[in-house]
Coordinates of C-alpha atoms in Angstrom, one line a residue:
X1 CA 55.4 32.1 8.7
X2 CA 52.0 32.2 7.0
X3 CA 53.8 30.8 4.0
X4 CA 54.7 27.7 6.0
X5 CA 51.1 27.0 6.8
X6 CA 50.0 27.5 3.1
X7 CA 52.8 25.2 1.9
X8 CA 51.7 22.6 4.5
X9 CA 48.1 22.7 3.5
X10 CA 48.8 22.6 -0.2
X11 CA 51.2 19.6 0.2
X12 CA 48.5 17.8 2.2
X13 CA 46.0 18.3 -0.6
X14 CA 48.5 17.1 -3.2
X15 CA 49.1 13.9 -1.1
X16 CA 45.4 13.5 -0.7
X17 CA 45.0 13.5 -4.5
X18 CA 47.1 10.2 -4.5
X19 CA 45.8 8.8 -1.2
X20 CA 42.1 9.8 -0.8
X21 CA 41.3 10.2 2.9
X22 CA 44.7 11.5 3.9
X23 CA 42.9 14.7 4.8
X24 CA 40.4 14.0 7.5
X25 CA 38.9 17.5 7.6
X26 CA 39.7 21.0 6.3
X27 CA 38.3 24.4 7.2
X28 CA 41.0 26.7 5.9
X29 CA 41.2 29.0 2.8
X30 CA 39.6 27.3 -0.2
X31 CA 42.2 28.6 -2.7
X32 CA 44.8 26.5 -0.9
X33 CA 42.7 23.3 -1.3
X34 CA 44.1 22.2 -4.7
X35 CA 43.8 18.4 -5.2
X36 CA 46.0 18.0 -8.3
X37 CA 47.8 14.7 -8.9
X38 CA 51.5 15.6 -9.1
X39 CA 54.6 13.4 -9.4
X40 CA 55.3 11.6 -6.1
X41 CA 59.0 12.3 -6.3
X42 CA 58.3 16.0 -6.7
X43 CA 56.1 15.8 -3.6
X44 CA 58.8 14.0 -1.8
X45 CA 61.3 16.8 -2.6
X46 CA 58.7 19.4 -1.6
X47 CA 58.2 17.7 1.8
X48 CA 62.0 17.6 2.3
X49 CA 62.2 21.4 1.5
X50 CA 59.3 22.2 3.8
X51 CA 60.9 20.2 6.6
X52 CA 64.1 22.2 6.3
X53 CA 62.2 25.5 6.5
X54 CA 60.1 24.4 9.4
X55 CA 63.3 24.5 11.4
X56 CA 63.1 28.3 11.2
X57 CA 59.6 28.6 12.8
X58 CA 60.3 30.9 15.8
X59 CA 57.6 29.5 18.2
X60 CA 59.0 26.3 19.8
X61 CA 55.7 24.5 20.3
X62 CA 54.5 25.3 16.7
X63 CA 57.9 24.3 15.3
X64 CA 58.0 20.9 17.2
X65 CA 54.5 20.0 16.0
X66 CA 55.1 21.0 12.4
X67 CA 58.4 19.1 12.4
X68 CA 56.8 15.7 13.2
X69 CA 53.8 16.4 11.0
X70 CA 55.9 17.1 8.0
X71 CA 58.1 14.1 8.7
X72 CA 55.0 12.0 8.4
X73 CA 54.1 13.7 5.1
X74 CA 57.6 12.9 3.9
X75 CA 57.0 9.2 4.8
X76 CA 53.7 9.4 2.8
X77 CA 55.5 10.7 -0.3
X78 CA 58.0 7.8 0.0
X79 CA 55.2 5.3 0.1
X80 CA 53.5 7.1 -2.9
X81 CA 56.8 6.9 -4.8
X82 CA 56.7 3.1 -4.5
X83 CA 59.3 2.7 -1.8
X84 CA 58.9 -0.5 0.1
X85 CA 58.9 0.5 3.8
X86 CA 58.7 -2.3 6.4
X87 CA 55.4 -2.2 8.2
X88 CA 57.0 -1.3 11.6
X89 CA 58.9 1.5 10.0
X90 CA 55.7 2.7 8.3
X91 CA 54.1 3.0 11.7
X92 CA 57.1 4.9 13.1
X93 CA 57.4 7.2 10.1
X94 CA 53.7 8.2 10.0
X95 CA 52.9 8.4 13.7
X96 CA 56.2 8.9 15.7
X97 CA 55.4 5.8 17.9
X98 CA 56.6 2.3 18.2
X99 CA 54.2 -0.5 17.1
X100 CA 53.5 -3.0 19.8
X101 CA 53.5 -6.8 19.8
X102 CA 51.1 -8.5 22.3
X103 CA 52.2 -10.9 25.0
X104 CA 50.2 -14.1 24.3
X105 CA 50.7 -15.3 27.9
X106 CA 49.1 -12.1 29.2
X107 CA 46.3 -12.4 26.7
X108 CA 45.6 -16.0 27.8
X109 CA 45.6 -14.9 31.4
X110 CA 43.1 -12.1 30.6
X111 CA 40.9 -14.7 28.8
X112 CA 41.0 -16.9 31.9
X113 CA 40.0 -14.0 34.2
X114 CA 37.3 -13.0 31.7
X115 CA 36.0 -16.6 31.8
X116 CA 35.5 -16.2 35.6
X117 CA 33.9 -12.8 35.2
X118 CA 31.3 -13.2 32.4
X119 CA 27.9 -14.7 33.5
X120 CA 26.6 -18.0 32.2
X121 CA 28.3 -21.2 31.1
X122 CA 29.6 -22.6 27.9
X123 CA 32.1 -21.1 25.4
X124 CA 33.4 -17.6 26.3
X125 CA 32.6 -16.0 22.9
X126 CA 29.0 -17.2 23.0
X127 CA 28.5 -15.9 26.5
X128 CA 29.8 -12.5 25.5
X129 CA 27.6 -12.4 22.4
X130 CA 24.6 -13.3 24.5
X131 CA 25.3 -10.5 26.9
X132 CA 25.9 -8.0 24.1
X133 CA 22.6 -8.9 22.5
X134 CA 20.8 -8.1 25.7
X135 CA 22.4 -4.7 25.8
X136 CA 21.8 -3.6 22.2
X137 CA 19.9 -0.4 21.6
X138 CA 17.4 -0.7 18.7
X139 CA 18.6 1.4 15.7
X140 CA 15.6 3.6 15.9
X141 CA 16.3 4.4 19.6
X142 CA 20.0 5.2 19.3
X143 CA 19.6 9.0 18.8
X144 CA 16.9 9.3 21.5
X145 CA 19.1 7.5 24.1
X146 CA 22.2 9.5 23.0
X147 CA 20.6 12.9 23.6
X148 CA 20.7 13.0 27.4
X149 CA 24.1 11.5 27.3
X150 CA 25.4 14.3 25.2
X151 CA 23.6 16.9 27.3
X152 CA 25.3 15.6 30.5
X153 CA 28.7 15.4 28.8
X154 CA 28.5 18.8 27.3
X155 CA 27.5 20.3 30.7
X156 CA 30.5 18.7 32.4
X157 CA 32.9 19.8 29.6
X158 CA 31.6 23.4 29.7
X159 CA 32.1 23.6 33.4
X160 CA 35.5 21.8 33.5
X161 CA 37.2 22.9 30.3
X162 CA 35.0 25.5 28.5
X163 CA 33.8 25.3 24.9
X164 CA 34.2 27.9 22.1
X165 CA 31.1 29.9 21.4
X166 CA 29.3 28.6 18.4
X167 CA 30.7 25.0 18.4
X168 CA 28.2 22.3 17.3
X169 CA 27.9 18.9 15.6
X170 CA 25.3 16.7 14.0
X171 CA 24.9 13.0 14.4
X172 CA 24.1 10.5 11.5
X173 CA 23.5 6.8 11.6
X174 CA 25.5 5.0 8.8
X175 CA 26.3 1.6 7.5
X176 CA 29.0 -0.3 5.6
X177 CA 32.0 1.3 7.5
X178 CA 35.1 -0.3 9.0
X179 CA 34.8 1.7 12.2
X180 CA 32.1 2.0 15.0
X181 CA 32.0 5.8 15.1
X182 CA 33.7 8.7 13.4
X183 CA 34.0 12.4 13.8
X184 CA 34.4 14.5 10.6
X185 CA 35.8 18.0 11.3
X186 CA 33.9 20.4 9.0
X187 CA 35.6 23.7 10.0
X188 CA 33.9 26.8 11.5
X189 CA 33.8 25.0 14.9
X190 CA 31.5 22.3 13.5
X191 CA 31.7 18.6 12.9
X192 CA 29.6 15.6 12.0
X193 CA 29.5 12.4 14.1
X194 CA 28.7 9.1 12.3
X195 CA 27.6 6.1 14.2
X196 CA 28.0 2.8 12.3
X197 CA 25.1 0.4 12.8
X198 CA 26.5 -2.5 10.9
X199 CA 26.9 -4.1 14.4
X200 CA 24.7 -3.6 17.4
X201 CA 25.2 -0.4 19.4
X202 CA 25.4 -1.2 23.1
X203 CA 24.0 1.0 25.8
X204 CA 27.0 0.7 28.1
X205 CA 29.3 1.7 25.2
X206 CA 27.2 4.8 24.2
X207 CA 28.6 7.2 26.9
X208 CA 32.2 6.3 25.9
X209 CA 31.3 6.7 22.1
X210 CA 29.7 10.1 22.7
X211 CA 32.6 11.2 24.8
X212 CA 35.2 9.8 22.3
X213 CA 33.7 11.5 19.3
X214 CA 32.0 14.5 20.9
X215 CA 32.5 15.9 24.4
X216 CA 35.4 16.1 25.4
X217 CA 36.9 14.0 22.6
X218 CA 37.5 14.7 18.9
X219 CA 34.9 17.4 18.4
X220 CA 35.9 19.3 21.5
X221 CA 39.6 19.1 20.6
X222 CA 39.1 20.2 17.0
X223 CA 36.8 23.1 17.8
X224 CA 39.0 24.3 20.7
X225 CA 42.2 24.2 18.6
X226 CA 40.4 26.0 15.7
X227 CA 39.3 28.7 18.1
X228 CA 42.6 29.1 20.0
X229 CA 45.3 28.2 17.4
X230 CA 43.8 29.2 14.1
X231 CA 41.6 32.1 14.9
X232 CA 43.6 33.6 17.8
X233 CA 47.2 32.8 16.8
X234 CA 46.9 32.5 13.1
X235 CA 48.4 29.0 13.0
X236 CA 46.3 28.0 10.0
X237 CA 47.9 24.5 9.8
X238 CA 45.6 23.6 12.6
X239 CA 42.6 24.2 10.3
X240 CA 43.4 20.9 8.5
X241 CA 43.4 17.4 10.1
X242 CA 45.5 14.6 8.6
X243 CA 44.7 10.9 9.2
X244 CA 48.3 9.6 8.7
X245 CA 50.3 11.9 11.0
X246 CA 51.4 12.1 14.7
X247 CA 48.6 14.5 15.6
X248 CA 46.3 11.4 15.5
X249 CA 48.2 9.7 18.3
X250 CA 47.4 12.6 20.6
X251 CA 43.9 13.0 19.3
X252 CA 43.0 9.4 19.8
X253 CA 44.7 9.5 23.2
X254 CA 42.4 12.5 24.1
X255 CA 39.4 10.6 22.8
X256 CA 40.2 7.2 24.5
X257 CA 40.5 9.1 27.8
X258 CA 37.6 11.5 27.2
X259 CA 35.0 9.9 29.4
X260 CA 37.5 9.4 32.2
X261 CA 38.4 13.1 32.0
X262 CA 34.8 14.2 33.0
X263 CA 33.4 11.2 35.0
X264 CA 34.6 8.7 37.5
X265 CA 34.1 5.0 37.0
X266 CA 31.7 5.0 40.0
X267 CA 29.7 7.9 38.5
X268 CA 29.5 6.1 35.1
X269 CA 28.2 2.9 36.7
X270 CA 25.6 4.7 38.7
X271 CA 24.4 6.6 35.6
X272 CA 24.3 3.5 33.4
X273 CA 22.5 1.3 35.9
X274 CA 20.1 4.0 36.9
X275 CA 18.7 6.7 34.6
X276 CA 20.2 5.3 31.3
X277 CA 19.1 1.7 32.0
X278 CA 15.6 2.9 32.7
X279 CA 15.6 5.1 29.6
X280 CA 16.7 2.2 27.3
X281 CA 14.8 -0.6 29.1
X282 CA 17.9 -2.6 29.9
X283 CA 18.5 -4.8 33.0
X284 CA 21.0 -3.0 35.3
X285 CA 22.6 -6.4 36.2
X286 CA 23.5 -7.0 32.6
X287 CA 25.2 -3.5 32.6
X288 CA 27.1 -4.4 35.7
X289 CA 28.3 -7.6 34.1
X290 CA 29.3 -5.8 30.9
X291 CA 31.3 -3.2 32.9
X292 CA 33.1 -5.8 34.9
X293 CA 34.0 -7.7 31.8
X294 CA 35.1 -4.5 30.1
X295 CA 37.5 -3.8 32.9
X296 CA 39.1 -7.2 32.5
X297 CA 39.2 -6.8 28.7
X298 CA 41.5 -3.7 29.0
X299 CA 44.3 -6.3 29.2
X300 CA 43.2 -7.4 25.7
X301 CA 43.7 -3.9 24.3
X302 CA 46.7 -4.9 22.2
X303 CA 44.9 -7.6 20.2
X304 CA 44.1 -5.4 17.2
X305 CA 47.6 -4.1 16.9
X306 CA 49.0 -7.7 17.1
X307 CA 46.5 -8.7 14.4
X308 CA 47.9 -5.9 12.2
X309 CA 51.5 -6.9 12.9
X310 CA 50.6 -10.5 12.0
X311 CA 48.9 -9.4 8.8
X312 CA 51.3 -6.7 7.5
X313 CA 54.7 -7.5 9.2
X314 CA 54.5 -11.3 9.4
X315 CA 52.5 -11.9 6.2
X316 CA 50.0 -14.2 7.9
X317 CA 47.0 -15.2 5.8
X318 CA 43.6 -13.5 6.4
X319 CA 42.1 -16.7 7.8
X320 CA 44.7 -17.0 10.5
X321 CA 44.3 -13.3 11.5
X322 CA 40.5 -13.8 11.6
X323 CA 41.0 -16.8 13.9
X324 CA 43.3 -14.8 16.1
X325 CA 40.6 -12.0 16.4
X326 CA 37.9 -14.5 17.1
X327 CA 40.0 -16.1 19.9
X328 CA 41.5 -13.1 21.6
X329 CA 39.0 -10.3 20.8
X330 CA 36.2 -12.7 21.5
X331 CA 34.8 -11.4 18.2
X332 CA 31.9 -12.9 16.4
X333 CA 32.5 -13.6 12.7
X334 CA 30.9 -10.2 11.8
X335 CA 33.0 -8.3 14.4
X336 CA 36.2 -10.1 13.4
X337 CA 35.5 -9.3 9.7
X338 CA 35.0 -5.6 10.6
X339 CA 38.3 -5.5 12.5
X340 CA 40.1 -7.1 9.6
X341 CA 38.6 -4.6 7.2
X342 CA 39.8 -1.8 9.4
X343 CA 43.4 -2.9 9.5
X344 CA 43.4 -3.7 5.8
X345 CA 42.2 -0.2 4.9
X346 CA 45.1 1.8 3.4
X347 CA 44.4 4.8 5.6
X348 CA 44.0 2.8 8.8
X349 CA 46.5 -0.1 8.5
X350 CA 49.1 1.7 10.6
X351 CA 46.5 3.9 12.4
X352 CA 45.4 1.0 14.7
X353 CA 48.3 1.7 17.1
X354 CA 47.2 5.3 17.7
X355 CA 44.5 4.0 20.1
X356 CA 46.6 1.9 22.4
X357 CA 49.8 4.0 22.3
X358 CA 47.9 7.3 22.3
X359 CA 45.6 6.1 25.0
X360 CA 48.5 5.1 27.3
X361 CA 50.4 8.4 26.7
X362 CA 47.5 10.6 27.4
X363 CA 46.4 8.4 30.3
X364 CA 49.8 8.8 31.9
X365 CA 49.6 12.6 31.4
X366 CA 46.2 12.6 33.1
X367 CA 47.6 10.6 36.0
X368 CA 50.3 13.2 36.4
X369 CA 48.4 16.4 35.8
X370 CA 44.7 15.7 36.0
X371 CA 42.2 18.1 34.4
X372 CA 44.8 20.7 33.8
X373 CA 46.9 18.3 31.7
X374 CA 43.9 17.3 29.7
X375 CA 42.9 20.9 29.1
X376 CA 46.4 21.6 27.8
X377 CA 46.1 18.8 25.3
X378 CA 42.7 20.2 24.1
X379 CA 44.2 23.6 23.6
X380 CA 47.9 23.3 22.6
X381 CA 49.8 21.5 19.9
X382 CA 51.6 18.5 21.5
X383 CA 53.5 15.7 19.9
X384 CA 53.8 12.0 20.9
X385 CA 57.5 12.6 21.7
X386 CA 56.7 15.4 24.1
X387 CA 54.3 13.1 25.9
X388 CA 57.0 10.4 26.1
X389 CA 59.5 12.8 27.5

């Protein structure tokens, strides 16, 4: 079955030649990494043939994972061929999930609750921006404050799940990106984490960001699967990460729930309002207010997906989508613009649903199976459909 893995990797690189960024990371054989622009219809036929042959993979878990991944690649080749696919079908085809519409009544109720939770008086967005400003970590201090957070998270992950020998990552501060943080898998159990400083980085958000991108989130998952699936089992297809494929639903679900997997809400609040507040010189009461508001804002988690549906499915003008984001995400002009930029990006326009749907799927798995369930997701190939079952 090594031929299946090679064909998978080569097809991914051929797609990436048309859609740069389709490959999120690659650490496999370099002679397979051929980025030659080929006819999209030929790639479509190749994906169809590969899908048929994947049915013969003997290992059930490997076969199920490859099946949904190659189906997503086939959807990509349809898009590259110029086929007009409705936006909701694009989401389904790439990620094996259903896109969600938000309930405006529920959003309005969440805003009302948030109005009663946030300190101060006056317009809700202005009050939140004022609180965020008090919690911002100066750019020059971000890496200093992040180091003890990473040390604590790594210690907990090592004890609870284990880490492959030799894993490591570096952190860079970047600008002019559509996202707040990003993990770039580099292969050889390594990755690079970028933190975008276009917008203020908030102290109460740093533990979640470091867990999401590092321990036990994206870096931990990629390094663990490289060690267990690629090196031990020879499943070389796991040496490449694709941005427009169902693996991202599970990966973002792992990352969204990463902090919860190693730390209780009570532990987090005590840590933030104690040692970390002192380290960053932040008022613990502001942190408590932010955490209370964040708990309420979980009910607003579908706002970005609804914005994407309005933009891409409904054809709403940008100005209307920006207004929606300002109203329901309580976003400043700058944060609304960044959100719009994300859902307009060709690689991320359908990706936005991986956070909410993946987060819910993995969260439910954690509710059922706790640490053992999370460990399985870090180590084994699992599809969105298997989590739904």
